[in-house]
């Protein structure tokens, strides 16, 4: 095994995570019932959220893991946060948990 294959394995997390612009994201979540998750705090969620989203606070580590353990890993998950930072971290956690298709809203809810 070369040092490059060790440092940059094939099938890395970025293959499972896609960042979508607002219009593409909006079209994707409108097509069917999807796993749509807002990873902001409960207060941020109450202040406004995308219709149909479930709130799973990224900062509540044990509740975060428990909520996603009950979701379907073989179906797409659509994430967003306020700006895109937390949702990217959440997306990486989901891939580590076995989710194979994760979509993130570019710019987060503020771009919605």
mmCIF file with all atom_site columns, C-alpha atoms in Angstrom:
data_model
loop_
_atom_site.group_PDB
_atom_site.id
_atom_site.type_symbol
_atom_site.label_atom_id
_atom_site.label_alt_id
_atom_site.label_comp_id
_atom_site.label_asym_id
_atom_site.label_entity_id
_atom_site.label_seq_id
_atom_site.pdbx_PDB_ins_code
_atom_site.Cartn_x
_atom_site.Cartn_y
_atom_site.Cartn_z
_atom_site.occupancy
_atom_site.B_iso_or_equiv
_atom_site.pdbx_formal_charge
_atom_site.auth_seq_id
_atom_site.auth_comp_id
_atom_site.auth_asym_id
_atom_site.auth_atom_id
_atom_site.pdbx_PDB_model_num
ATOM 1   C CA . UNK A 1 1   ? 0.000   0.000  0.000  1.00 0.00 ? 1   UNK A CA 1
ATOM 2   C CA . UNK A 1 2   ? 1.424   3.357  -0.974 1.00 0.00 ? 2   UNK A CA 1
ATOM 3   C CA . UNK A 1 3   ? 1.342   6.362  1.281  1.00 0.00 ? 3   UNK A CA 1
ATOM 4   C CA . UNK A 1 4   ? -1.059  8.052  -1.177 1.00 0.00 ? 4   UNK A CA 1
ATOM 5   C CA . UNK A 1 5   ? -3.606  5.227  -1.056 1.00 0.00 ? 5   UNK A CA 1
ATOM 6   C CA . UNK A 1 6   ? -3.405  5.321  2.722  1.00 0.00 ? 6   UNK A CA 1
ATOM 7   C CA . UNK A 1 7   ? -3.911  9.091  2.904  1.00 0.00 ? 7   UNK A CA 1
ATOM 8   C CA . UNK A 1 8   ? -6.486  9.282  0.109  1.00 0.00 ? 8   UNK A CA 1
ATOM 9   C CA . UNK A 1 9   ? -8.473  6.053  0.028  1.00 0.00 ? 9   UNK A CA 1
ATOM 10  C CA . UNK A 1 10  ? -10.912 5.445  -2.787 1.00 0.00 ? 10  UNK A CA 1
ATOM 11  C CA . UNK A 1 11  ? -14.552 5.817  -1.865 1.00 0.00 ? 11  UNK A CA 1
ATOM 12  C CA . UNK A 1 12  ? -13.868 8.516  0.672  1.00 0.00 ? 12  UNK A CA 1
ATOM 13  C CA . UNK A 1 13  ? -16.526 10.566 2.404  1.00 0.00 ? 13  UNK A CA 1
ATOM 14  C CA . UNK A 1 14  ? -16.718 13.192 -0.308 1.00 0.00 ? 14  UNK A CA 1
ATOM 15  C CA . UNK A 1 15  ? -18.147 10.567 -2.679 1.00 0.00 ? 15  UNK A CA 1
ATOM 16  C CA . UNK A 1 16  ? -21.200 10.157 -0.451 1.00 0.00 ? 16  UNK A CA 1
ATOM 17  C CA . UNK A 1 17  ? -21.718 13.871 0.264  1.00 0.00 ? 17  UNK A CA 1
ATOM 18  C CA . UNK A 1 18  ? -23.008 16.320 -2.304 1.00 0.00 ? 18  UNK A CA 1
ATOM 19  C CA . UNK A 1 19  ? -23.550 20.027 -1.783 1.00 0.00 ? 19  UNK A CA 1
ATOM 20  C CA . UNK A 1 20  ? -26.548 21.308 -3.724 1.00 0.00 ? 20  UNK A CA 1
ATOM 21  C CA . UNK A 1 21  ? -27.492 24.855 -4.651 1.00 0.00 ? 21  UNK A CA 1
ATOM 22  C CA . UNK A 1 22  ? -30.849 26.154 -3.414 1.00 0.00 ? 22  UNK A CA 1
ATOM 23  C CA . UNK A 1 23  ? -32.835 25.414 -6.570 1.00 0.00 ? 23  UNK A CA 1
ATOM 24  C CA . UNK A 1 24  ? -31.511 21.867 -6.981 1.00 0.00 ? 24  UNK A CA 1
ATOM 25  C CA . UNK A 1 25  ? -32.042 21.164 -3.277 1.00 0.00 ? 25  UNK A CA 1
ATOM 26  C CA . UNK A 1 26  ? -35.572 22.573 -3.400 1.00 0.00 ? 26  UNK A CA 1
ATOM 27  C CA . UNK A 1 27  ? -36.448 20.386 -6.400 1.00 0.00 ? 27  UNK A CA 1
ATOM 28  C CA . UNK A 1 28  ? -34.980 17.284 -4.781 1.00 0.00 ? 28  UNK A CA 1
ATOM 29  C CA . UNK A 1 29  ? -36.927 17.607 -1.534 1.00 0.00 ? 29  UNK A CA 1
ATOM 30  C CA . UNK A 1 30  ? -40.161 18.425 -3.368 1.00 0.00 ? 30  UNK A CA 1
ATOM 31  C CA . UNK A 1 31  ? -40.175 15.213 -5.441 1.00 0.00 ? 31  UNK A CA 1
ATOM 32  C CA . UNK A 1 32  ? -41.075 12.735 -2.722 1.00 0.00 ? 32  UNK A CA 1
ATOM 33  C CA . UNK A 1 33  ? -41.058 12.149 1.003  1.00 0.00 ? 33  UNK A CA 1
ATOM 34  C CA . UNK A 1 34  ? -37.408 12.474 1.935  1.00 0.00 ? 34  UNK A CA 1
ATOM 35  C CA . UNK A 1 35  ? -35.319 12.369 5.082  1.00 0.00 ? 35  UNK A CA 1
ATOM 36  C CA . UNK A 1 36  ? -35.000 16.143 5.553  1.00 0.00 ? 36  UNK A CA 1
ATOM 37  C CA . UNK A 1 37  ? -33.075 17.208 8.647  1.00 0.00 ? 37  UNK A CA 1
ATOM 38  C CA . UNK A 1 38  ? -32.311 20.606 10.134 1.00 0.00 ? 38  UNK A CA 1
ATOM 39  C CA . UNK A 1 39  ? -29.217 20.212 12.325 1.00 0.00 ? 39  UNK A CA 1
ATOM 40  C CA . UNK A 1 40  ? -29.538 23.630 13.994 1.00 0.00 ? 40  UNK A CA 1
ATOM 41  C CA . UNK A 1 41  ? -30.530 24.198 17.605 1.00 0.00 ? 41  UNK A CA 1
ATOM 42  C CA . UNK A 1 42  ? -34.174 23.977 18.682 1.00 0.00 ? 42  UNK A CA 1
ATOM 43  C CA . UNK A 1 43  ? -34.308 27.762 19.025 1.00 0.00 ? 43  UNK A CA 1
ATOM 44  C CA . UNK A 1 44  ? -33.029 28.291 15.490 1.00 0.00 ? 44  UNK A CA 1
ATOM 45  C CA . UNK A 1 45  ? -35.517 25.709 14.229 1.00 0.00 ? 45  UNK A CA 1
ATOM 46  C CA . UNK A 1 46  ? -38.438 27.444 15.985 1.00 0.00 ? 46  UNK A CA 1
ATOM 47  C CA . UNK A 1 47  ? -37.402 30.762 14.426 1.00 0.00 ? 47  UNK A CA 1
ATOM 48  C CA . UNK A 1 48  ? -37.989 29.252 10.970 1.00 0.00 ? 48  UNK A CA 1
ATOM 49  C CA . UNK A 1 49  ? -37.281 26.086 9.035  1.00 0.00 ? 49  UNK A CA 1
ATOM 50  C CA . UNK A 1 50  ? -37.937 24.307 5.750  1.00 0.00 ? 50  UNK A CA 1
ATOM 51  C CA . UNK A 1 51  ? -41.388 22.724 5.707  1.00 0.00 ? 51  UNK A CA 1
ATOM 52  C CA . UNK A 1 52  ? -41.239 19.010 6.474  1.00 0.00 ? 52  UNK A CA 1
ATOM 53  C CA . UNK A 1 53  ? -37.829 19.157 8.162  1.00 0.00 ? 53  UNK A CA 1
ATOM 54  C CA . UNK A 1 54  ? -37.074 17.271 11.327 1.00 0.00 ? 54  UNK A CA 1
ATOM 55  C CA . UNK A 1 55  ? -34.881 19.010 13.910 1.00 0.00 ? 55  UNK A CA 1
ATOM 56  C CA . UNK A 1 56  ? -31.865 17.028 15.131 1.00 0.00 ? 56  UNK A CA 1
ATOM 57  C CA . UNK A 1 57  ? -29.447 19.374 16.913 1.00 0.00 ? 57  UNK A CA 1
ATOM 58  C CA . UNK A 1 58  ? -25.867 18.686 15.842 1.00 0.00 ? 58  UNK A CA 1
ATOM 59  C CA . UNK A 1 59  ? -24.559 19.869 19.220 1.00 0.00 ? 59  UNK A CA 1
ATOM 60  C CA . UNK A 1 60  ? -26.622 17.288 21.159 1.00 0.00 ? 60  UNK A CA 1
ATOM 61  C CA . UNK A 1 61  ? -24.240 14.426 20.434 1.00 0.00 ? 61  UNK A CA 1
ATOM 62  C CA . UNK A 1 62  ? -26.084 11.489 22.000 1.00 0.00 ? 62  UNK A CA 1
ATOM 63  C CA . UNK A 1 63  ? -29.508 12.608 20.718 1.00 0.00 ? 63  UNK A CA 1
ATOM 64  C CA . UNK A 1 64  ? -27.958 13.208 17.291 1.00 0.00 ? 64  UNK A CA 1
ATOM 65  C CA . UNK A 1 65  ? -26.607 9.666  17.109 1.00 0.00 ? 65  UNK A CA 1
ATOM 66  C CA . UNK A 1 66  ? -29.819 8.162  18.413 1.00 0.00 ? 66  UNK A CA 1
ATOM 67  C CA . UNK A 1 67  ? -32.034 10.052 15.949 1.00 0.00 ? 67  UNK A CA 1
ATOM 68  C CA . UNK A 1 68  ? -29.958 9.090  12.937 1.00 0.00 ? 68  UNK A CA 1
ATOM 69  C CA . UNK A 1 69  ? -29.612 5.473  14.066 1.00 0.00 ? 69  UNK A CA 1
ATOM 70  C CA . UNK A 1 70  ? -33.373 5.174  13.491 1.00 0.00 ? 70  UNK A CA 1
ATOM 71  C CA . UNK A 1 71  ? -33.224 6.558  9.945  1.00 0.00 ? 71  UNK A CA 1
ATOM 72  C CA . UNK A 1 72  ? -32.804 4.563  6.751  1.00 0.00 ? 72  UNK A CA 1
ATOM 73  C CA . UNK A 1 73  ? -29.123 4.469  5.799  1.00 0.00 ? 73  UNK A CA 1
ATOM 74  C CA . UNK A 1 74  ? -29.809 3.303  2.252  1.00 0.00 ? 74  UNK A CA 1
ATOM 75  C CA . UNK A 1 75  ? -32.042 6.295  1.447  1.00 0.00 ? 75  UNK A CA 1
ATOM 76  C CA . UNK A 1 76  ? -30.843 9.859  0.772  1.00 0.00 ? 76  UNK A CA 1
ATOM 77  C CA . UNK A 1 77  ? -30.633 12.305 3.657  1.00 0.00 ? 77  UNK A CA 1
ATOM 78  C CA . UNK A 1 78  ? -30.979 16.031 3.049  1.00 0.00 ? 78  UNK A CA 1
ATOM 79  C CA . UNK A 1 79  ? -29.288 18.224 5.660  1.00 0.00 ? 79  UNK A CA 1
ATOM 80  C CA . UNK A 1 80  ? -29.051 21.907 6.335  1.00 0.00 ? 80  UNK A CA 1
ATOM 81  C CA . UNK A 1 81  ? -27.977 24.260 9.086  1.00 0.00 ? 81  UNK A CA 1
ATOM 82  C CA . UNK A 1 82  ? -27.735 28.045 9.251  1.00 0.00 ? 82  UNK A CA 1
ATOM 83  C CA . UNK A 1 83  ? -24.695 28.585 7.003  1.00 0.00 ? 83  UNK A CA 1
ATOM 84  C CA . UNK A 1 84  ? -23.511 25.158 5.854  1.00 0.00 ? 84  UNK A CA 1
ATOM 85  C CA . UNK A 1 85  ? -20.753 24.592 8.401  1.00 0.00 ? 85  UNK A CA 1
ATOM 86  C CA . UNK A 1 86  ? -22.562 22.349 10.909 1.00 0.00 ? 86  UNK A CA 1
ATOM 87  C CA . UNK A 1 87  ? -24.345 20.430 8.175  1.00 0.00 ? 87  UNK A CA 1
ATOM 88  C CA . UNK A 1 88  ? -20.998 19.571 6.560  1.00 0.00 ? 88  UNK A CA 1
ATOM 89  C CA . UNK A 1 89  ? -19.744 18.223 9.880  1.00 0.00 ? 89  UNK A CA 1
ATOM 90  C CA . UNK A 1 90  ? -23.014 16.359 10.339 1.00 0.00 ? 90  UNK A CA 1
ATOM 91  C CA . UNK A 1 91  ? -22.727 14.920 6.824  1.00 0.00 ? 91  UNK A CA 1
ATOM 92  C CA . UNK A 1 92  ? -19.298 13.488 7.625  1.00 0.00 ? 92  UNK A CA 1
ATOM 93  C CA . UNK A 1 93  ? -20.676 11.920 10.809 1.00 0.00 ? 93  UNK A CA 1
ATOM 94  C CA . UNK A 1 94  ? -23.520 10.334 8.832  1.00 0.00 ? 94  UNK A CA 1
ATOM 95  C CA . UNK A 1 95  ? -21.132 8.800  6.320  1.00 0.00 ? 95  UNK A CA 1
ATOM 96  C CA . UNK A 1 96  ? -19.146 7.382  9.250  1.00 0.00 ? 96  UNK A CA 1
ATOM 97  C CA . UNK A 1 97  ? -22.442 5.932  10.543 1.00 0.00 ? 97  UNK A CA 1
ATOM 98  C CA . UNK A 1 98  ? -23.029 4.166  7.218  1.00 0.00 ? 98  UNK A CA 1
ATOM 99  C CA . UNK A 1 99  ? -25.210 6.587  5.247  1.00 0.00 ? 99  UNK A CA 1
ATOM 100 C CA . UNK A 1 100 ? -24.328 6.359  1.579  1.00 0.00 ? 100 UNK A CA 1
ATOM 101 C CA . UNK A 1 101 ? -26.110 9.376  0.118  1.00 0.00 ? 101 UNK A CA 1
ATOM 102 C CA . UNK A 1 102 ? -26.067 12.717 1.934  1.00 0.00 ? 102 UNK A CA 1
ATOM 103 C CA . UNK A 1 103 ? -27.071 16.058 0.435  1.00 0.00 ? 103 UNK A CA 1
ATOM 104 C CA . UNK A 1 104 ? -26.281 19.412 1.976  1.00 0.00 ? 104 UNK A CA 1
ATOM 105 C CA . UNK A 1 105 ? -27.792 22.825 1.203  1.00 0.00 ? 105 UNK A CA 1
ATOM 106 C CA . UNK A 1 106 ? -25.072 25.218 0.008  1.00 0.00 ? 106 UNK A CA 1
ATOM 107 C CA . UNK A 1 107 ? -25.075 28.292 2.231  1.00 0.00 ? 107 UNK A CA 1
ATOM 108 C CA . UNK A 1 108 ? -27.585 26.765 4.638  1.00 0.00 ? 108 UNK A CA 1
ATOM 109 C CA . UNK A 1 109 ? -30.951 28.106 5.683  1.00 0.00 ? 109 UNK A CA 1
ATOM 110 C CA . UNK A 1 110 ? -29.834 31.705 5.258  1.00 0.00 ? 110 UNK A CA 1
ATOM 111 C CA . UNK A 1 111 ? -29.722 31.057 1.497  1.00 0.00 ? 111 UNK A CA 1
ATOM 112 C CA . UNK A 1 112 ? -33.156 29.431 1.493  1.00 0.00 ? 112 UNK A CA 1
#
